[in-house]
Tab-separated table of C-alpha atoms in Angstrom:
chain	number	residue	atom	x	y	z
K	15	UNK	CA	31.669	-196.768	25.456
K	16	UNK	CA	31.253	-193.608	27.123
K	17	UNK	CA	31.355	-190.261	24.592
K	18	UNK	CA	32.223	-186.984	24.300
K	19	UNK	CA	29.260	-185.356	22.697
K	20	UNK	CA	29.871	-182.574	20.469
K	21	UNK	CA	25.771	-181.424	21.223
K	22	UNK	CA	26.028	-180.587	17.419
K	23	UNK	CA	22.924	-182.000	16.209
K	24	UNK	CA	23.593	-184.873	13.358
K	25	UNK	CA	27.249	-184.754	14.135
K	26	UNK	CA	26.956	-186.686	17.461
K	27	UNK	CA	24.860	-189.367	15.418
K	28	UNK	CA	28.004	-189.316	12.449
K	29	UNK	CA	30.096	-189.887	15.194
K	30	UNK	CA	28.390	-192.734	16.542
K	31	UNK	CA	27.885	-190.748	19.881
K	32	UNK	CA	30.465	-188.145	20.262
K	33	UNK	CA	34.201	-187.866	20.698
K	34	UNK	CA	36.062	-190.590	22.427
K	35	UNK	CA	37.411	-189.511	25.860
K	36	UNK	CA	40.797	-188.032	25.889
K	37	UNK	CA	41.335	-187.832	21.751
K	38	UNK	CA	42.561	-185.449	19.818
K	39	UNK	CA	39.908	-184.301	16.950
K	40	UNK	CA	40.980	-182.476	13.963
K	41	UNK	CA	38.295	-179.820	12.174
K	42	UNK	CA	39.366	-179.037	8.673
K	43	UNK	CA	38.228	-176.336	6.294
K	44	UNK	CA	38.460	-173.666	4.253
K	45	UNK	CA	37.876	-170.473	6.157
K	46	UNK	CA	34.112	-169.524	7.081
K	47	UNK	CA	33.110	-173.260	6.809
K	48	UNK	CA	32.469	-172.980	10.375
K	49	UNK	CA	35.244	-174.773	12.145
K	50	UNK	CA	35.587	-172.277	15.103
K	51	UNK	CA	31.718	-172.248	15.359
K	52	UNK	CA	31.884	-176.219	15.949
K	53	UNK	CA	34.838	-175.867	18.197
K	54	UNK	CA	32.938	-173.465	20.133
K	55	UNK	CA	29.618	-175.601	20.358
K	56	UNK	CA	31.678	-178.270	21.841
K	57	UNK	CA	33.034	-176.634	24.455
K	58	UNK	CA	29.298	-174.706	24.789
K	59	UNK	CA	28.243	-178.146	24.975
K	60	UNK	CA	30.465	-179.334	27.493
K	61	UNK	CA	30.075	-176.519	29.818
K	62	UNK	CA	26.216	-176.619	30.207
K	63	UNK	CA	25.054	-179.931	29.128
K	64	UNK	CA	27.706	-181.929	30.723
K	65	UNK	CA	28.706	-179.673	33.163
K	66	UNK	CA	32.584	-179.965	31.583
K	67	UNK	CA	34.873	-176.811	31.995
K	68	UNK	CA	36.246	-175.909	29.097
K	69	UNK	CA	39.293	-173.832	27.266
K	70	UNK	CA	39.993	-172.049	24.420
K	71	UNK	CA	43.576	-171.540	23.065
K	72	UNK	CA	43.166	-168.891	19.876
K	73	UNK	CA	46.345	-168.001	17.793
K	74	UNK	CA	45.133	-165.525	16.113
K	75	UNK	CA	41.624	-164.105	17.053
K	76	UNK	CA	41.288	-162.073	20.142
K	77	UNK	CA	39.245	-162.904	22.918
K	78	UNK	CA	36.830	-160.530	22.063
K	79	UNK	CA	35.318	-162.053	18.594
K	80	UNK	CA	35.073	-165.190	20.551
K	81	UNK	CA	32.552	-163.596	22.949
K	82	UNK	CA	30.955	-162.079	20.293
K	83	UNK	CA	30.931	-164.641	17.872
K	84	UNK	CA	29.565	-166.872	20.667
K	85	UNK	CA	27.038	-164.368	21.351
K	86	UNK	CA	25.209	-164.089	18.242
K	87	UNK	CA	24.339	-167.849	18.806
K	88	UNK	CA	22.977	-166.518	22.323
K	89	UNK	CA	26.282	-168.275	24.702
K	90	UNK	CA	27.318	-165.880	27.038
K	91	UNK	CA	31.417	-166.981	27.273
K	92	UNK	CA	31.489	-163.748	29.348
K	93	UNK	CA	29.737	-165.038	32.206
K	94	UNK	CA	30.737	-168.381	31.808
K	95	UNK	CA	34.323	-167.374	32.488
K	96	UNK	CA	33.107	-165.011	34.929
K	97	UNK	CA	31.790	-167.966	36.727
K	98	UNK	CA	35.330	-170.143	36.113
K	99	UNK	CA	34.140	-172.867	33.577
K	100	UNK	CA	35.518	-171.101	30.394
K	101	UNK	CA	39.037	-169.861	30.056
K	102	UNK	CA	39.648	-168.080	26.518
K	103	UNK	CA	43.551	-167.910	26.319
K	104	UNK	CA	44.925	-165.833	23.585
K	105	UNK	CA	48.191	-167.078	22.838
K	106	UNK	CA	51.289	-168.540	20.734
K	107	UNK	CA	51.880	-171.857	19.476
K	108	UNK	CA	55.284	-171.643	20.913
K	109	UNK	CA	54.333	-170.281	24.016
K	110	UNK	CA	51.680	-172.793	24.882
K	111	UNK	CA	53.998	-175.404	23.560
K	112	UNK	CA	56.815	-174.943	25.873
K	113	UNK	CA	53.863	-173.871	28.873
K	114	UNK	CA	52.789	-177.823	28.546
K	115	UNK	CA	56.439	-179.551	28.466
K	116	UNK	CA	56.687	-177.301	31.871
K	117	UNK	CA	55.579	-179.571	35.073
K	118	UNK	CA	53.122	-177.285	36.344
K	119	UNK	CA	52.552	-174.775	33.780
K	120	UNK	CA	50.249	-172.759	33.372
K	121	UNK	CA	47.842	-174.659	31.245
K	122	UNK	CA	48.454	-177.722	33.462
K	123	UNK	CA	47.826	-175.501	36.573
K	124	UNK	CA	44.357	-174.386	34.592
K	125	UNK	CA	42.977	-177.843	33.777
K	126	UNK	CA	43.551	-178.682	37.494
K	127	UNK	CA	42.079	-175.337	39.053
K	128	UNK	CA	38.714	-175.076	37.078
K	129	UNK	CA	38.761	-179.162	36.555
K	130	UNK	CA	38.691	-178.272	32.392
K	131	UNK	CA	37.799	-181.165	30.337
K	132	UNK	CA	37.581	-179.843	26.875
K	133	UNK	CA	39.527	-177.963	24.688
K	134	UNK	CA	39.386	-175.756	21.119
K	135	UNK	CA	42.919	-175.030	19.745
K	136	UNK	CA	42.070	-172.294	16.702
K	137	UNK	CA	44.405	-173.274	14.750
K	138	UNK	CA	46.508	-175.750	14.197
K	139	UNK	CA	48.072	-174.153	11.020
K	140	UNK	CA	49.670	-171.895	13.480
K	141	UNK	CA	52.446	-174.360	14.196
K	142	UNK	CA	53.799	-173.753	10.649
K	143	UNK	CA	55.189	-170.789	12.156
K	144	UNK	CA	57.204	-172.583	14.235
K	145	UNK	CA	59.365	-174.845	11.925
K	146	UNK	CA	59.366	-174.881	7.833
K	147	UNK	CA	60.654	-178.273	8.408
K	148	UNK	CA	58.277	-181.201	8.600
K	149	UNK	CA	59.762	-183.709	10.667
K	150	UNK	CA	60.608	-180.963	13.056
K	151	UNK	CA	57.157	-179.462	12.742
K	152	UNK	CA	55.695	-183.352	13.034
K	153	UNK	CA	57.672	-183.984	15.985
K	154	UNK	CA	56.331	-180.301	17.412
K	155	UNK	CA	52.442	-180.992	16.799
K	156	UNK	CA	52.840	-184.352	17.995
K	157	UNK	CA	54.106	-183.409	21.081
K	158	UNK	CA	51.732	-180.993	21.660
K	159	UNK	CA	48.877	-183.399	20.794
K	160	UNK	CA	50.159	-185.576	23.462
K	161	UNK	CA	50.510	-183.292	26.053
K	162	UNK	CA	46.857	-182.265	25.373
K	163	UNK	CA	45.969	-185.769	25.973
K	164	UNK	CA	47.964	-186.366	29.375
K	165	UNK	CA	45.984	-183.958	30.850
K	166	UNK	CA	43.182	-185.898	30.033
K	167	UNK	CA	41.688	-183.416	27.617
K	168	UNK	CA	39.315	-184.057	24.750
K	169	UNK	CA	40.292	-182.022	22.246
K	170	UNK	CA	38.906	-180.458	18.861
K	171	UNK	CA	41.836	-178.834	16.916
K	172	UNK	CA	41.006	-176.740	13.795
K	173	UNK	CA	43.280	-176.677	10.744
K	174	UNK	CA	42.474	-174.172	8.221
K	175	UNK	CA	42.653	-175.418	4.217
K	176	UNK	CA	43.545	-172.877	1.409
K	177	UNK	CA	41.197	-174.204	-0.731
K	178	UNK	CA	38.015	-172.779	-1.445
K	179	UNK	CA	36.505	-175.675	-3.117
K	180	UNK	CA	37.284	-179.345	-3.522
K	181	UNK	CA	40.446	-180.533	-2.035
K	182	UNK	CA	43.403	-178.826	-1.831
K	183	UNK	CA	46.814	-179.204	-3.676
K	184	UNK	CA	49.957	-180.347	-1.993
K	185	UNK	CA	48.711	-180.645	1.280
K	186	UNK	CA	50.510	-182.143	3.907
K	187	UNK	CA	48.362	-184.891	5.834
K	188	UNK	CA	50.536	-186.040	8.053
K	189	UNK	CA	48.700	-184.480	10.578
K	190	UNK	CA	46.041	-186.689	9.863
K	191	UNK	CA	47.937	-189.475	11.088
K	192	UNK	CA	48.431	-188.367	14.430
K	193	UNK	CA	44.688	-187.187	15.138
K	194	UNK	CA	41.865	-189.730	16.746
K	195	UNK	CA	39.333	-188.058	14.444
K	196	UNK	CA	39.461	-185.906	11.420
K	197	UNK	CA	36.459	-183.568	10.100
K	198	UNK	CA	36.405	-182.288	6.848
K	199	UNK	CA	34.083	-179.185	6.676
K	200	UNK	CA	33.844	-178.218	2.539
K	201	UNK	CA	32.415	-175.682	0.538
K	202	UNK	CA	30.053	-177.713	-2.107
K	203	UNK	CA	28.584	-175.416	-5.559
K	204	UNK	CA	25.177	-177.004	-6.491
K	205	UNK	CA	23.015	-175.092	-9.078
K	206	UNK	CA	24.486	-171.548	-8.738
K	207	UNK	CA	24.505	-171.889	-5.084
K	208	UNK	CA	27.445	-172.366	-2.513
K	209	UNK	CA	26.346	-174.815	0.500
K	210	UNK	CA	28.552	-176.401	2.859
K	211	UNK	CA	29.529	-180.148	3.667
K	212	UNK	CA	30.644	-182.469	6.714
K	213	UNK	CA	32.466	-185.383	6.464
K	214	UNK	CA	33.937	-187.656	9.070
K	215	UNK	CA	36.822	-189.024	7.114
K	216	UNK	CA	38.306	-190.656	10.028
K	217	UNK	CA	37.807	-191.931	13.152
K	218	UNK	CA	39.926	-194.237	15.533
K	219	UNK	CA	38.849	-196.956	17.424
K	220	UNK	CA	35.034	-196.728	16.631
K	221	UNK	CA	32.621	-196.917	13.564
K	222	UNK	CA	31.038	-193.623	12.506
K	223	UNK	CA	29.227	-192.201	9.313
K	224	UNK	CA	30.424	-192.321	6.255
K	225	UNK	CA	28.103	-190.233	4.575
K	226	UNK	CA	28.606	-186.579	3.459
K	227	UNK	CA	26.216	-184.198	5.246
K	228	UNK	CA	24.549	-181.003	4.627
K	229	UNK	CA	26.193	-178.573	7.272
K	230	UNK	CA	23.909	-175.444	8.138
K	231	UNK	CA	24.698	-172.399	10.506
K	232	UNK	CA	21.809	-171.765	11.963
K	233	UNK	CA	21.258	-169.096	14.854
K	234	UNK	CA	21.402	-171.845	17.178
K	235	UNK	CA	25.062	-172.949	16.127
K	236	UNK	CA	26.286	-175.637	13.248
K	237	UNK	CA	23.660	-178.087	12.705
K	238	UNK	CA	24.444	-181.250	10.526
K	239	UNK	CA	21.300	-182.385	8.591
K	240	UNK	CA	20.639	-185.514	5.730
K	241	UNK	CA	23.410	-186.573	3.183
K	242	UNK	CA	23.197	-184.974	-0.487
K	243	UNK	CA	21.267	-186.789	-2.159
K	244	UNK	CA	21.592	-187.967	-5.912
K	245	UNK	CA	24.778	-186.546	-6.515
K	246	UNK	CA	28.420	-187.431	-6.690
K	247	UNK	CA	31.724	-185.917	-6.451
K	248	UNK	CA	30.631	-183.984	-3.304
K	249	UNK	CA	33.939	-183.426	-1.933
K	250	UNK	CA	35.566	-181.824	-5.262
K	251	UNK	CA	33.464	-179.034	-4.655
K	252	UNK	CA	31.287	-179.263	-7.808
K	253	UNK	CA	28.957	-182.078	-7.379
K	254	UNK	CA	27.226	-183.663	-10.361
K	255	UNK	CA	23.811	-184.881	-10.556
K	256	UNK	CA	24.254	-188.520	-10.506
K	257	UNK	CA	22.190	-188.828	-13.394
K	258	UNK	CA	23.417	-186.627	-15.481
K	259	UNK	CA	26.498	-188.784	-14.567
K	260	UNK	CA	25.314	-191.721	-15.519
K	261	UNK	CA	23.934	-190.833	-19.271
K	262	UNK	CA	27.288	-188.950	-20.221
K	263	UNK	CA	28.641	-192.780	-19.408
K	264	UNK	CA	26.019	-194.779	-20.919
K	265	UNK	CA	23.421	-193.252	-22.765
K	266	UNK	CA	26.214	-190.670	-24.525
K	267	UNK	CA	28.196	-193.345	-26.259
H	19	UNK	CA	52.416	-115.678	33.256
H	20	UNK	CA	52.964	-118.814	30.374
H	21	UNK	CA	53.859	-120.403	33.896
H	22	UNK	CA	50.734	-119.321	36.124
H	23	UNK	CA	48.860	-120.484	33.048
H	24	UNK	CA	50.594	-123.761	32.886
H	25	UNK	CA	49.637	-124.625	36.640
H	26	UNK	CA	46.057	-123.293	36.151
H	27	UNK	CA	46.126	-126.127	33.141
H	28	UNK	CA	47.891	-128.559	35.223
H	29	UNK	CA	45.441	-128.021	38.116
H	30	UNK	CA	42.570	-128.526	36.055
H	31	UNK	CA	43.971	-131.726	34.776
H	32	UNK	CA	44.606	-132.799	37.624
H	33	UNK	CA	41.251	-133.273	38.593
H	34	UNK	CA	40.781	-136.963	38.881
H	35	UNK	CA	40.721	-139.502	41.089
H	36	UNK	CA	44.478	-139.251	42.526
H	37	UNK	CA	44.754	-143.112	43.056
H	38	UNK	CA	44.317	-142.871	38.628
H	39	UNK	CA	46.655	-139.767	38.855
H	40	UNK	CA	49.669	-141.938	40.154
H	41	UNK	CA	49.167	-144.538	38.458
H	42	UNK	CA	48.754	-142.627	34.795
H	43	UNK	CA	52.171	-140.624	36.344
H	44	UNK	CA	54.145	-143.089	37.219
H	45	UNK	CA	52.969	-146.561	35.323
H	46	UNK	CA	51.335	-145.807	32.595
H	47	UNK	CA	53.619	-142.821	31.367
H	48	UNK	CA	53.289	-143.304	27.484
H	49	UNK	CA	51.354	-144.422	25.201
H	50	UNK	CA	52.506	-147.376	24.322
H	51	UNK	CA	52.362	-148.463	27.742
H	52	UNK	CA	48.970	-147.019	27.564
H	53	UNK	CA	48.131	-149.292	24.948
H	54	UNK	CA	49.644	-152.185	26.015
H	55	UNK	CA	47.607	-151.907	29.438
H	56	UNK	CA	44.229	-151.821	27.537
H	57	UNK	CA	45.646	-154.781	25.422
H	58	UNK	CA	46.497	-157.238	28.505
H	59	UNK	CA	43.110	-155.592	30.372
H	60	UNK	CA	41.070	-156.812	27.386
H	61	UNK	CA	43.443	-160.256	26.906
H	62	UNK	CA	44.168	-160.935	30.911
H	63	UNK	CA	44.530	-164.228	30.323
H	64	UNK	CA	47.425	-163.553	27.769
H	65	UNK	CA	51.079	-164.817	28.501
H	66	UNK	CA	53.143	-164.295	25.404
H	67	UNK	CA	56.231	-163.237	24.118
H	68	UNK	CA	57.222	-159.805	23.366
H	69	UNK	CA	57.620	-160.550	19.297
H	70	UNK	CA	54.082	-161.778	19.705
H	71	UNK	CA	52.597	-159.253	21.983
H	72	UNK	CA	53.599	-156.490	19.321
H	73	UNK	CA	52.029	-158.424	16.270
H	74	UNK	CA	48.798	-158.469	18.557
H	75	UNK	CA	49.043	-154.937	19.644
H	76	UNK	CA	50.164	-153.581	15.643
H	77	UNK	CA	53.638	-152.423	17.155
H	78	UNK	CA	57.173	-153.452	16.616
H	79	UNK	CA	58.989	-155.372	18.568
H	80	UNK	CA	61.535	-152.809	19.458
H	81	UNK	CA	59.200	-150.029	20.170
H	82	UNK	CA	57.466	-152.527	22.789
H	83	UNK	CA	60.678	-154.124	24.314
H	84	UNK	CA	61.349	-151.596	26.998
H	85	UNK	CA	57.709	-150.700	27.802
H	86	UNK	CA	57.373	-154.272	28.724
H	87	UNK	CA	60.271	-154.254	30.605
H	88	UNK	CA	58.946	-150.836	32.343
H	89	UNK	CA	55.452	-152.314	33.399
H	90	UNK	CA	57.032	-155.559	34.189
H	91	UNK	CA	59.341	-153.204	36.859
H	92	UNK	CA	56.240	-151.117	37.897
H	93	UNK	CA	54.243	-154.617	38.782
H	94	UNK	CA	51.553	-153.884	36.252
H	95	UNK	CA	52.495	-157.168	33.985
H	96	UNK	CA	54.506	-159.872	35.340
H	97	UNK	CA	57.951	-161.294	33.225
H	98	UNK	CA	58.554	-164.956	33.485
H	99	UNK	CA	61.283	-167.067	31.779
H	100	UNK	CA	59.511	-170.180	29.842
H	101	UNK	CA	62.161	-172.517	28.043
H	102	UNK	CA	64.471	-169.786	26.645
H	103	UNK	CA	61.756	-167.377	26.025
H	104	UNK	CA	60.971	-164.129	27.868
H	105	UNK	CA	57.334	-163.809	28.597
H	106	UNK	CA	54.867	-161.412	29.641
H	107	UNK	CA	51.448	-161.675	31.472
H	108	UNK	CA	49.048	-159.479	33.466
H	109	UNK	CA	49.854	-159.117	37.132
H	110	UNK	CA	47.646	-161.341	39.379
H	111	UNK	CA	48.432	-158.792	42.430
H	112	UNK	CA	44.185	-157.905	43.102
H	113	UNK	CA	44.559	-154.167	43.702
H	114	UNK	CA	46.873	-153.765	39.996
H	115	UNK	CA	44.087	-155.158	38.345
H	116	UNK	CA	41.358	-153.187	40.171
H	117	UNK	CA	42.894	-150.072	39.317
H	118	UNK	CA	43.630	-150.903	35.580
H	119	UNK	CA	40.119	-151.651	35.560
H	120	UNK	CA	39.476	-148.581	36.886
H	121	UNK	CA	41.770	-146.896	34.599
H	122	UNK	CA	40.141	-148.286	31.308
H	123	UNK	CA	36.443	-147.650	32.582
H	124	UNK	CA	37.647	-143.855	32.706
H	125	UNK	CA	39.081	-143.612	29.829
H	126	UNK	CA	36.256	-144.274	27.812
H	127	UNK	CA	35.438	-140.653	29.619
H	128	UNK	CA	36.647	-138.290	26.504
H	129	UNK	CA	37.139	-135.495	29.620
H	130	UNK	CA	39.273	-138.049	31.364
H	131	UNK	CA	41.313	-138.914	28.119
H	132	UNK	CA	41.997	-135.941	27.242
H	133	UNK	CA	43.516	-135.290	31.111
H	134	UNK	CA	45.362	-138.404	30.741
H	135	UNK	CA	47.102	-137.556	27.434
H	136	UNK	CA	48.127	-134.182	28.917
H	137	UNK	CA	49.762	-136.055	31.895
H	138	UNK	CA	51.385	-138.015	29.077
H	139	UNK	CA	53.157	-135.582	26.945
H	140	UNK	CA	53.289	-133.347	30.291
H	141	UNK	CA	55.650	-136.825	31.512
H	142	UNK	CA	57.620	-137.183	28.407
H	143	UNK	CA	58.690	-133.606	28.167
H	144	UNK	CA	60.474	-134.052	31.985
């Protein structure tokens, strides 16, 4: 099966290739884990490896910390929308939301005119704005999602977590449900030191990684490198050594 | 004499390129028009609704309301109705956005701001 690769070294192996074609992928974490860094890599990716036009919606950041962001990793988004195969669209959830149930909107008129093939959303958690009611709010994201995927768009949506370390309370996952893929991007404490982890919790359709990764920023964009090794409870955010794990259970008693 | 003075001043700032002259006079006669032009030159690809636009741009609502309406009427943004919401984008006419380019390249000029906010307060005083 052909895939959508993400060109995010590691991440593309996790994922058993890439993307699937036309699914929605969900990037979760708490902020400066580096989900709009791997949204933008993708569409990077897209743009000159697989020569796949590509759009950014942003909710919140302007246009301008995109290009710089960007640049620090040495992708010039300036020329590449100079040259019509980026499109960085600062907008509103609602806006863009009613813009797609539009025939021949202006995101619809977009992905036809420049032929775009990828998408970032930044963020997700946006759509809370929207609707304090979840079935509402469900109904809303699911729509969008959809709409995303009629015009045959790949898509990596980011969803920002409050927590700082292990999982957060009281979150609602049922947007989990409603995504082809879901990312987990976690801040992990190991001997005085905060490093960051990737974890492909889900993935429809297709057989991917299990393992939880060591996630670097480099100056070449995210890289994802070997699984941490020898220690458990990754994903609460303070791992343990497994065997210090094993003599409090046996060796303690 | 304040008078003769007042036309020496307004002579002198009126030393600019006259295409920027009429548009600062008659478009871009305020500030907050002045800053919502720089915000839609730096976000062109930005349709949005006016509650929006003034959380981006640090302004309320109501202060932005009519200036929208105002550039909207002058042809410098465009106003669309999408579902039941009013929004607001930069004009695609070619020459708008060659001049507001224009505009924003001189007014990183602190001679040609400082023309341009006289032409302001000069406007609002009328």
């Amino acid at each position: 099966m052909e895939r959508v690769k993400t060109g995010i070294p590691g991440l593309d192996e996790m994922l058993g290739g890439g993307f699937l074609h036309q699914t929605a992928n969900l990037v979760e974490g708490a902020p400066g884990t580096g989900k709009t860094t791997l949204g933008m890599q993708f569409i990077y990716h897209g743009i000159v490896a697989c020569g796949e036009p590509g759009l950014i919606l942003t909710f919140e950041e302007f246009p301008q910390q995109y290009y710089r962001d960007a640049a620090s990793f040495g992708w010039d988004f300036r020329r590449m929308e100079r040259e019509g195969k980026l499109r960085v669209v600062m907008t509103s959830p609602e806006v863009s939301r009613a813009d797609l149930e539009q025939v021949g909107g202006r995101i619809e008129r977009l992905v036809r005119e420049m032929g775009v093939k990828r998408i970032l959303v930044d963020s997700l958690s946006h759509f809370e704005r929207i609707s304090e009611e979840p079935v509402l709010l469900r109904g809303i994201v699911y729509g969008f999602i959809n709409s995303l995927k009629r015009e045959g768009l790949t898509s990596v949506l980011t969803r920002e977590s409050v927590a700082l370390l292990g999982e957060a309370e009281g979150e609602d996952d049922v947007l989990a449900f409603m995504v082809d893929s879901y990312v987990l991007l976690r801040y992990v404490e190991i001997e005085s030191a905060v490093r960051k982890a990737l974890l492909v919790l889900k993935m429809r359709g297709s057989n991917h990684d299990k393992g939880i990764r060591q996630l670097e920023v480099t100056s070449r964009g995210i890289e994802v490198r070997a699984p941490f090794e020898g220690r458990e409870g990754i994903m609460s955010g303070s791992p343990r050594r497994m065997v210090d794990s094993f003599v409090q259970a046996f060796v303690r008693r | 004499m304040e008078e003769r003075e007042l036309d020496l001043a307004g002579r002198l700032m009126a030393d600019m390129d006259p295409r920027l002259l009429q548009f600062l006079q008659t478009k871009i006669n305020s500030f907050v028009k002045w800053d919502l032009v720089r915000f839609f030159h730096d976000n062109p690809h930005t349709t949005d609704t006016a509650d929006n636009i003034a959380r981006y741009a640090g302004r309320s609502v109501e202060t932005i309301c009519t200036e929208l309406a105002d550039l909207a009427r002058e042809g410098v943004l465009e106003e669309n109705r999408l579902g039941d919401m009013t929004v607001y984008s930069l004009a695609s006419d070619h020459q708008i956005r060659e001049l507001l380019e224009q505009f924003v390249k001189a007014s990183d000029d602190r001679q040609f701001r400082v023309k341009a906010i006289y032409h302001i307060i000069r406007g609002t005083r009328r």
